Coordinates of C-alpha atoms and ligand atoms in Angstrom, one line a residue:
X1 CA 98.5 123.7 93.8
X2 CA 97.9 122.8 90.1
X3 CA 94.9 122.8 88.3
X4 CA 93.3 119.1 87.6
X5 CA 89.9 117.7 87.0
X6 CA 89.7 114.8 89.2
X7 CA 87.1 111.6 87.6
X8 CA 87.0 108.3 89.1
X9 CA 83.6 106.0 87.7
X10 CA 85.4 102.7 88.7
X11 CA 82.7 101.2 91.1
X12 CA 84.7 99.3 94.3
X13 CA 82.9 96.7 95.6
X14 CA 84.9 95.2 98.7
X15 CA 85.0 92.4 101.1
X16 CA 84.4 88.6 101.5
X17 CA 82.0 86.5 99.5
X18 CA 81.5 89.4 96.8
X19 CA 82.9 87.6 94.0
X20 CA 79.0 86.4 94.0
X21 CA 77.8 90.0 93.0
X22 CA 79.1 89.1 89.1
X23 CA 75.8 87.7 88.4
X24 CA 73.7 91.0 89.4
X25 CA 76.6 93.3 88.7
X26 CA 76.5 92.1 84.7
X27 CA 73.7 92.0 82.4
X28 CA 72.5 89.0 81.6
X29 CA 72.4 89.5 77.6
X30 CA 76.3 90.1 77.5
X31 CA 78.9 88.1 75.7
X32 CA 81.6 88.1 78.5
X33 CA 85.4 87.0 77.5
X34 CA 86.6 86.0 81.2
X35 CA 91.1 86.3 81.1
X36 CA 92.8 84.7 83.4
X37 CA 96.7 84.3 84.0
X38 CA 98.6 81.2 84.2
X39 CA 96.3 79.0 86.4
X40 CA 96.9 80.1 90.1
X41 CA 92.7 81.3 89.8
X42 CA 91.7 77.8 89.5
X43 CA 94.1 76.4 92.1
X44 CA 92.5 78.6 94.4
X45 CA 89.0 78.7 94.2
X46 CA 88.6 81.9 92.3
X47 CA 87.6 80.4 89.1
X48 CA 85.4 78.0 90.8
X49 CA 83.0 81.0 92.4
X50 CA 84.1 83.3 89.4
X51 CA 82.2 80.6 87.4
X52 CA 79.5 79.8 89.6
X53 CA 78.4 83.6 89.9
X54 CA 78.5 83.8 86.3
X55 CA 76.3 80.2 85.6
X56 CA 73.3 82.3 83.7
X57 CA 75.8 84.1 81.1
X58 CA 77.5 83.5 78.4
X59 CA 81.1 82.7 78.9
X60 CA 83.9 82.5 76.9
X61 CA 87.5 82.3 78.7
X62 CA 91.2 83.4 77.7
X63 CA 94.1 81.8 79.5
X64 CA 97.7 82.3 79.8
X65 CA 98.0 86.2 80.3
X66 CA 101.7 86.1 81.5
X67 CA 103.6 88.4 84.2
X68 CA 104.4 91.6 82.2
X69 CA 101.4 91.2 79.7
X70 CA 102.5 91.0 75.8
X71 CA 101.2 92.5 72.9
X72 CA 101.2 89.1 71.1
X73 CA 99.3 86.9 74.0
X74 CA 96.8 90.0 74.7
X75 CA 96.1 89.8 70.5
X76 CA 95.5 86.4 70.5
X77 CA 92.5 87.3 72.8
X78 CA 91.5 90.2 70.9
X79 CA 90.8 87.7 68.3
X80 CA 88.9 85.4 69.5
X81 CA 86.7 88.0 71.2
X82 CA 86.0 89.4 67.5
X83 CA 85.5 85.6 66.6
X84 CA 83.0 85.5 69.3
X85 CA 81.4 88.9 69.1
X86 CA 82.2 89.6 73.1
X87 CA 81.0 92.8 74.1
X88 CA 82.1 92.9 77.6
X89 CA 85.6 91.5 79.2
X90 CA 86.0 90.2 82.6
X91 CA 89.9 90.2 84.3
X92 CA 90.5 87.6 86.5
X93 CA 93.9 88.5 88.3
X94 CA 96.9 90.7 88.8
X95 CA 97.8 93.8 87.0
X96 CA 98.9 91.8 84.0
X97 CA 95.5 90.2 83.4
X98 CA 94.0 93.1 84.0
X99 CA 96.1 95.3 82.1
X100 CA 96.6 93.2 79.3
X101 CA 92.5 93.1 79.7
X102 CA 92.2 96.4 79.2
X103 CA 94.6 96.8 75.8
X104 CA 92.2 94.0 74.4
X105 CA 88.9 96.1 75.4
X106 CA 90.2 99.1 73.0
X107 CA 91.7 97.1 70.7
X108 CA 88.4 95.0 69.6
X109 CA 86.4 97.6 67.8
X110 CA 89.6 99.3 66.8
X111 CA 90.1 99.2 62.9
X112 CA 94.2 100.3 62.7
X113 CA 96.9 98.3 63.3
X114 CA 95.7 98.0 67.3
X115 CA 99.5 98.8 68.6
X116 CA 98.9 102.6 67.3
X117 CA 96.8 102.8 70.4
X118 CA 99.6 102.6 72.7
X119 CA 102.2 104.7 70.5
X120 CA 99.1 107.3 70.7
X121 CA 97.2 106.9 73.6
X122 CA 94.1 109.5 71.8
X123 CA 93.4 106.8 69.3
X124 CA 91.7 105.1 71.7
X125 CA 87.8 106.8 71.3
X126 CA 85.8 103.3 71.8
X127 CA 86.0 100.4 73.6
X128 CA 84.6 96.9 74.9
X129 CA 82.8 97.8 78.9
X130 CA 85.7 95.9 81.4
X131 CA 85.7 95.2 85.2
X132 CA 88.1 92.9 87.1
X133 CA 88.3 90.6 89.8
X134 CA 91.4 91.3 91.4
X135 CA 93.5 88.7 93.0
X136 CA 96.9 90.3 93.5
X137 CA 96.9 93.6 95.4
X138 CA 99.9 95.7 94.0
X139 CA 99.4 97.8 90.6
X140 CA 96.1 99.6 91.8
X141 CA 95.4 98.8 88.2
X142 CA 92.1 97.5 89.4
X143 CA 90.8 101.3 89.9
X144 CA 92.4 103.3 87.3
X145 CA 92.9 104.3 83.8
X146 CA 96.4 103.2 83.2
X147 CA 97.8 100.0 81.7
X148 CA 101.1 98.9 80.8
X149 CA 102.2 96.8 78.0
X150 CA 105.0 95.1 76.5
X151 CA 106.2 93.4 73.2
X152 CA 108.9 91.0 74.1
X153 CA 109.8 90.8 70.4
X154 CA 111.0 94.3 69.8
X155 CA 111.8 94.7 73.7
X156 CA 109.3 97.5 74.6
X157 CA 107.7 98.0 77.7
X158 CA 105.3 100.8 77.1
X159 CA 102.6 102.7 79.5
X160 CA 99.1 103.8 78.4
X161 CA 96.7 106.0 79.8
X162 CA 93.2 106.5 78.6
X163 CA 89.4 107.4 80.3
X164 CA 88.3 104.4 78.4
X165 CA 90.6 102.0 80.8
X166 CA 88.5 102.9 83.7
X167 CA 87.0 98.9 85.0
X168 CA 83.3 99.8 85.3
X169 CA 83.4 97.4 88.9
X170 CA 86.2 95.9 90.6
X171 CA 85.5 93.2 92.8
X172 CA 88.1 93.3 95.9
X173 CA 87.3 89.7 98.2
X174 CA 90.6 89.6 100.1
X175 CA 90.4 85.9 100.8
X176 CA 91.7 85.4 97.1
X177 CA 95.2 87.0 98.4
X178 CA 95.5 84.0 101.3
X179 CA 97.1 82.3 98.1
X180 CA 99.7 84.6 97.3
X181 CA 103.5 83.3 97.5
X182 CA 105.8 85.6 100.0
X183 CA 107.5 87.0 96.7
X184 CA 104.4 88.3 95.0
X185 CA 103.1 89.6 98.5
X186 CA 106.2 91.7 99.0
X187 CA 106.4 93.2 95.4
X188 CA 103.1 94.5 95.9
X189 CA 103.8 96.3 99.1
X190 CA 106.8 98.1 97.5
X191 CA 104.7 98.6 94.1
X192 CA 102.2 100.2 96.3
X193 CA 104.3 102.6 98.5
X194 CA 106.1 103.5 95.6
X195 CA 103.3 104.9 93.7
X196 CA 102.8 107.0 96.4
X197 CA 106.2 108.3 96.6
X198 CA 105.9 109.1 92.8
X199 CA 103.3 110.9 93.6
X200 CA 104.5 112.4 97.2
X201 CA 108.4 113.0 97.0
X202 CA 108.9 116.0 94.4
X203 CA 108.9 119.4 96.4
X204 CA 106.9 120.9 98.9
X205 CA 104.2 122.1 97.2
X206 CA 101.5 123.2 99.8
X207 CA 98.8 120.8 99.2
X208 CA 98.2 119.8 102.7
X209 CA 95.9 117.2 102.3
X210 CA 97.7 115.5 99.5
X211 CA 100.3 115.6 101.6
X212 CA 98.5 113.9 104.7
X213 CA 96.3 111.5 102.4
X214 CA 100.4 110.1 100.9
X215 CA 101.9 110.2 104.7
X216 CA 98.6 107.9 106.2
X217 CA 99.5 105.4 102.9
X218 CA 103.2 105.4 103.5
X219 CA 102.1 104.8 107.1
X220 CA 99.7 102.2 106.9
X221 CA 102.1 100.2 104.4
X222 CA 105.0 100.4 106.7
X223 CA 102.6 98.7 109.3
X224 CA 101.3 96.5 107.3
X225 CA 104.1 95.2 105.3
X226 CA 105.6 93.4 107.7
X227 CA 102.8 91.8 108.5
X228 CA 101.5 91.2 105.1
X229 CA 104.7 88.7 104.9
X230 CA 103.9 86.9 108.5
X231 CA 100.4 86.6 108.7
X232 CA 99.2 86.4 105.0
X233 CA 95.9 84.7 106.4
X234 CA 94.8 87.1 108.5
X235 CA 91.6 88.8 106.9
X236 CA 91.9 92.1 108.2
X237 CA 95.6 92.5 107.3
X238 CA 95.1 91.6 103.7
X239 CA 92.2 93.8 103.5
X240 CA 94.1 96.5 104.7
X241 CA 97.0 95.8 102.2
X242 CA 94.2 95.4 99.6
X243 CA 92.5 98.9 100.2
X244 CA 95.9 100.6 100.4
X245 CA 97.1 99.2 97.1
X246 CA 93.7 100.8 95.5
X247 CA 94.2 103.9 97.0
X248 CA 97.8 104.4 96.5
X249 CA 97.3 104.8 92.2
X250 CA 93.3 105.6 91.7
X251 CA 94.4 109.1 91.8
X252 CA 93.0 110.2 95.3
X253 CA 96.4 111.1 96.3
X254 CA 97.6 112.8 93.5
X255 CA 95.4 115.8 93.0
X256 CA 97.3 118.9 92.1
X257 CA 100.6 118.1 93.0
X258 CA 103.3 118.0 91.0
X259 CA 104.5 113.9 90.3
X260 CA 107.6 112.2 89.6
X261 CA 107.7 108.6 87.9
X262 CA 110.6 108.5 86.6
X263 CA 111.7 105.5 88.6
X264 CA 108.7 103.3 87.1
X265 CA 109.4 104.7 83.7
X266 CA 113.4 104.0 83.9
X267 CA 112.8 100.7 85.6
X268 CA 110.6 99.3 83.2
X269 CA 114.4 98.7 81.1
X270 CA 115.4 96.1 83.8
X271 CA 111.9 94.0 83.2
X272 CA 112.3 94.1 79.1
X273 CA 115.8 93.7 79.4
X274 CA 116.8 91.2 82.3
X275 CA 113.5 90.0 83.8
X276 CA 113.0 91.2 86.7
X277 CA 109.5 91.9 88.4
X278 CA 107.9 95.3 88.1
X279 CA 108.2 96.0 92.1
X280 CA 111.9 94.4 91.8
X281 CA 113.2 97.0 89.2
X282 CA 111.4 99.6 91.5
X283 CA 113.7 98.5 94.6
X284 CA 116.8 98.6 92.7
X285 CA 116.3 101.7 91.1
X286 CA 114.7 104.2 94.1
X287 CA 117.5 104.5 96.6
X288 CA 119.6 105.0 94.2
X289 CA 117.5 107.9 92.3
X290 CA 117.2 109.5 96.2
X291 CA 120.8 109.6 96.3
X292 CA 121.6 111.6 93.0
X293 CA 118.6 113.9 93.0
X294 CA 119.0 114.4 97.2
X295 CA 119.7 118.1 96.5
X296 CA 116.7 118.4 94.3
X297 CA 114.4 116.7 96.6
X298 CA 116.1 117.6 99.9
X299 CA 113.2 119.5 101.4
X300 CA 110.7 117.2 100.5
X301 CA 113.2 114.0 102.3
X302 CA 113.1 116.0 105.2
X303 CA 109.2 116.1 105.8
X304 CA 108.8 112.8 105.1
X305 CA 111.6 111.7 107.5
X306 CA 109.8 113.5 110.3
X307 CA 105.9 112.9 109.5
X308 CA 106.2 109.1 108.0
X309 CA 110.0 108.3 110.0
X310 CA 109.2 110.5 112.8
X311 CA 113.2 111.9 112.5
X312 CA 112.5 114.8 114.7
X313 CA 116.1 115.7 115.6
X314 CA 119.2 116.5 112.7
X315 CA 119.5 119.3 109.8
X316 CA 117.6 118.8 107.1
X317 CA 120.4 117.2 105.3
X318 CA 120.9 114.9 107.8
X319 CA 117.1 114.1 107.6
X320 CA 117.1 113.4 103.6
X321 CA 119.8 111.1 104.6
X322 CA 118.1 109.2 107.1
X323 CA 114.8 109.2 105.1
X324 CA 116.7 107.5 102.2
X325 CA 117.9 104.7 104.2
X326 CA 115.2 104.1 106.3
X327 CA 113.1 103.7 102.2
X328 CA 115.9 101.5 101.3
X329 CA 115.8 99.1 104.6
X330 CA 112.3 98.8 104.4
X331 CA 112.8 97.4 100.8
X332 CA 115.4 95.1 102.4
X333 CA 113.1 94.3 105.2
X334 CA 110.4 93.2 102.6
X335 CA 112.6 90.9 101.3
X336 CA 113.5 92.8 98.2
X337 CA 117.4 93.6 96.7
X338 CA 118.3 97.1 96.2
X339 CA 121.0 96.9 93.9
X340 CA 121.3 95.4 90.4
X341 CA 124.4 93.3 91.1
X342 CA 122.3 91.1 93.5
X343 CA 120.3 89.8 90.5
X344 CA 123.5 89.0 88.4
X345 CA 123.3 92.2 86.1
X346 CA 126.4 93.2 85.0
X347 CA 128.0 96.9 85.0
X348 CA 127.8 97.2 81.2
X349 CA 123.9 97.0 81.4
X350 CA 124.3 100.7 82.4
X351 CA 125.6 101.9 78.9
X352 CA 122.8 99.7 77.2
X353 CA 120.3 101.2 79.0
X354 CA 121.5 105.3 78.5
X355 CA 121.7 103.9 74.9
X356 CA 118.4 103.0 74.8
X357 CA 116.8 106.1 77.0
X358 CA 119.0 108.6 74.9
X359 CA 118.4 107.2 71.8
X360 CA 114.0 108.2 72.9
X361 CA 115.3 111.8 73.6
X362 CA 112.9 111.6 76.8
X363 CA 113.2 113.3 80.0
X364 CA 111.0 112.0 83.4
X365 CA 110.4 112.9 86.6
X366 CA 108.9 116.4 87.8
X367 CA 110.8 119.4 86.6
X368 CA 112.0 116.4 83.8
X369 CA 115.1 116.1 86.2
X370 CA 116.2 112.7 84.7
X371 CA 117.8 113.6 81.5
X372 CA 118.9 110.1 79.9
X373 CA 122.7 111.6 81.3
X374 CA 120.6 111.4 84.7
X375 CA 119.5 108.3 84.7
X376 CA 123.0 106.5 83.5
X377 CA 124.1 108.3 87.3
X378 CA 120.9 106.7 88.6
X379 CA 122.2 102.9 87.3
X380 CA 125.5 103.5 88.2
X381 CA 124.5 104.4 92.0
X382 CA 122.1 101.7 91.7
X383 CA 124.9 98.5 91.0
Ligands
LIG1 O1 99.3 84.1 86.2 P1 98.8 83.5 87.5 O2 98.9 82.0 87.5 O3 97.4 84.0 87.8 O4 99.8 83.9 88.6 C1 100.1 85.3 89.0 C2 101.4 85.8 88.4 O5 102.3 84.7 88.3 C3 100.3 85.4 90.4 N1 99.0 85.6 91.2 C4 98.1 86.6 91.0 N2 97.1 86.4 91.9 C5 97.4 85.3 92.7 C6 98.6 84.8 92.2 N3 99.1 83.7 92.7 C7 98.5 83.1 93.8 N4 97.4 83.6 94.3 C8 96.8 84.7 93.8 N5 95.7 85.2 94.3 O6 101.1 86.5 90.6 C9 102.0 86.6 89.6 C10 102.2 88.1 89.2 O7 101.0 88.6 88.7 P2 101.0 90.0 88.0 O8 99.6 90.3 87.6 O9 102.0 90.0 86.9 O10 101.5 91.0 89.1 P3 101.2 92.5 89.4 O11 99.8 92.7 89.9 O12 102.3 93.0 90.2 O13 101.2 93.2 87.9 C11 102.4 93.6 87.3 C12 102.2 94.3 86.0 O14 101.4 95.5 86.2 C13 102.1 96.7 85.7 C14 103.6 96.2 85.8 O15 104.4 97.0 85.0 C15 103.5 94.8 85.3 O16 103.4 94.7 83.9 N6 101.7 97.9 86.4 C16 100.5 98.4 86.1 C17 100.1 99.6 86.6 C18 98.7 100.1 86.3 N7 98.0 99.5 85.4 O17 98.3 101.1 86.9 C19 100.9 100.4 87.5 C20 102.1 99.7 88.0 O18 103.1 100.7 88.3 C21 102.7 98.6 87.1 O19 103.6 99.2 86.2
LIG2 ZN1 104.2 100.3 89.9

């Protein structure tokens, strides 16, 4: 087991009607910036009680946070909270609002050139109080320290990771998911079981409760899943899916143990590049990782084909094998492709993107396995 320090101050406050609690959970003498995506929060009520809890404060509001949150929208907020002397921010939404929500919190007292905070992560040694309302479980954003930004213009999508991300509260009512479309629903089943396999499939590392804490996730969002898609109304289903999505990155399951994310890091190329949604590029590009790294990750396969798959019989090669394509069908069974050519990307994206990754000189994944040679392999299994 390695050494860590495990901190979590992110206060959860769960279940239905809570959205209510803003107006005790806030002080009253804050300036609050409230962000918000596209609209979907006030075709479905959020706003409405988001605004109604908040009717004794002092509101400002920031619209139009898009899907893969970019530098130039999230500045435009950081400068009207200056304008406005905000001093605490409110994120109404998915991971992008909230993300983009918390970029904005470090970069309003910041005096630099505010991208210099996500080149260098360290930088960041103040910042504006946060806390979210999420509507879109998925990102697990809503209880951690890690945001993810990009800059359409020079076709970066960059991670951050910083104590001062932590939300102080996150309000979790899962009646706001009865509102999710099938798509967004599915992508954040498969964004949540992935970031427990990033942080679950290296090597068997005896940390047995790690271990048991990833398999119950995996479990429960194998369950789940399927019934996230049919019965998207059901309360306890979508709370489930909801407390598994917070669970799966708020780093309860990754104490100690040796991680892997190289398949978020090398996936964020397809979003910058060809547009596809975070879970989507996460689809496309696992199986295919599995494949080429089976002999590095073999042992690993093999427990989770028999604990989360229960394959009892086979070698263990024969198990890895069967644990990849039971991952890969339950993509498929979620309604997401698995390979690139099914969203129209053509063969020669797999030179631009080894172009790009070699040109960083950056190695990911644990043991840093997936050399920018690596993940070229990785795209070309993944066509
Ligand atoms: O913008 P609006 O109109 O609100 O619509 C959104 C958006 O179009 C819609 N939506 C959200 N809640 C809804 C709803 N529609 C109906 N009813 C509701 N209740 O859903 C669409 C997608 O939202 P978005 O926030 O983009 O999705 P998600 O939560 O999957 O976030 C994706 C972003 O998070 C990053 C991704 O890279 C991507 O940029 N990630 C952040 C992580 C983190 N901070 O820890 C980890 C993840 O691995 C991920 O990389
Ligand atoms: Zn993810």
């Amino acid at each position: 087991m390695n050494n860590f320090t495990f901190e979590n101050p992110t206060k959860l406050i769960f279940g239905k009607g809570t959205i209510a609690q803003l107006a005790t959970e806030i002080e009253k003498e804050r300036r609050i910036l409230i962000c918000f995506g596209g609209g979907s929060a006030k075709r479905n009520g959020v706003y409405q009680q988001v605004k109604e809890a908040l009717k004794n404060h002092r509101t400002w509001e920031f619209w139009g946070i898009e899907p893969n949150p970019d530098y130039d929208t999230a500045m435009k907020a950081v400068k009207l909270a200056r304008e406005n002397q905000i001093d605490f921010l409110l994120a109404v939404g998915g991971g992008s609002v909230i993300d983009a929500v918390k970029f904005i919190a470090h970069a309003i007292p910041y005096e630099g050139d505010p991208w210099e905070l996500i080149v260098d992560n360290t930088l960041v040694r103040r910042s504006t109080p946060l806390a979210t309302v999420l509507t879109l479980p998925a990102t697990g954003s809503e209880m951690n320290h890690r945001g993810v930004l990009s800059r359409r213009r020079t076709l970066e999508k960059v991670s951050f990771i910083t104590p001062y991300s932590f939300p102080r509260f996150s309000i979790l009512d899962p009646e706001v998911t009865y509102s999710l479309p099938t798509k967004q629903l599915a992508n954040g089943v498969v964004d949540a079981f992935m970031h427990t396999m990033e942080q679950y499939m290296t090597y068997p590392d005896h940390n047995l409760l790690m271990d048991r804490w990833a398999e119950g996730l995996l479990m429960s969002l194998i369950e789940i899943g399927p019934q996230v898609l049919l019965q998207p109304h059901d309360y306890d289903t979508m709370a489930n899916f909801m407390l598994c999505a917070s669970m799966a990155l708020n780093g309860f399951t990754g104490m100690g143990v040796p991680q892997d994310w190289a398949t978020h890091r090398i996936g964020y190329e397809l979003t910058i590049l060809f547009g596809l949604d975070h879970a989507q590029t996460l689809a496309v590009v696992y199986p295919a990782l599995l494949r080429v790294l089976k002999q590095h990750k073999r042992d690993k396969l093999a427990q989770y084909a028999e604990r989360v798959w229960g394959i009892q019989f086979g070698s263990t090669d024969e198990k890895a094998d069967a644990a990849i394509e039971k991952t890969e069908a339950f993509f498929q069974q979620m309604g997401l492709h698995t390979r690139m050519s099914q969203y129209g990307i053509p063969a020669e994206a797999v030179d631009t993107i080894y172009n790009r990754i070699q040109a960083r000189g950056v190695s990911y994944g644990e043991n840093l396995l997936v050399t920018p040679q690596v993940a070229r392999e990785i795209y070309q299994n993944a066509l």
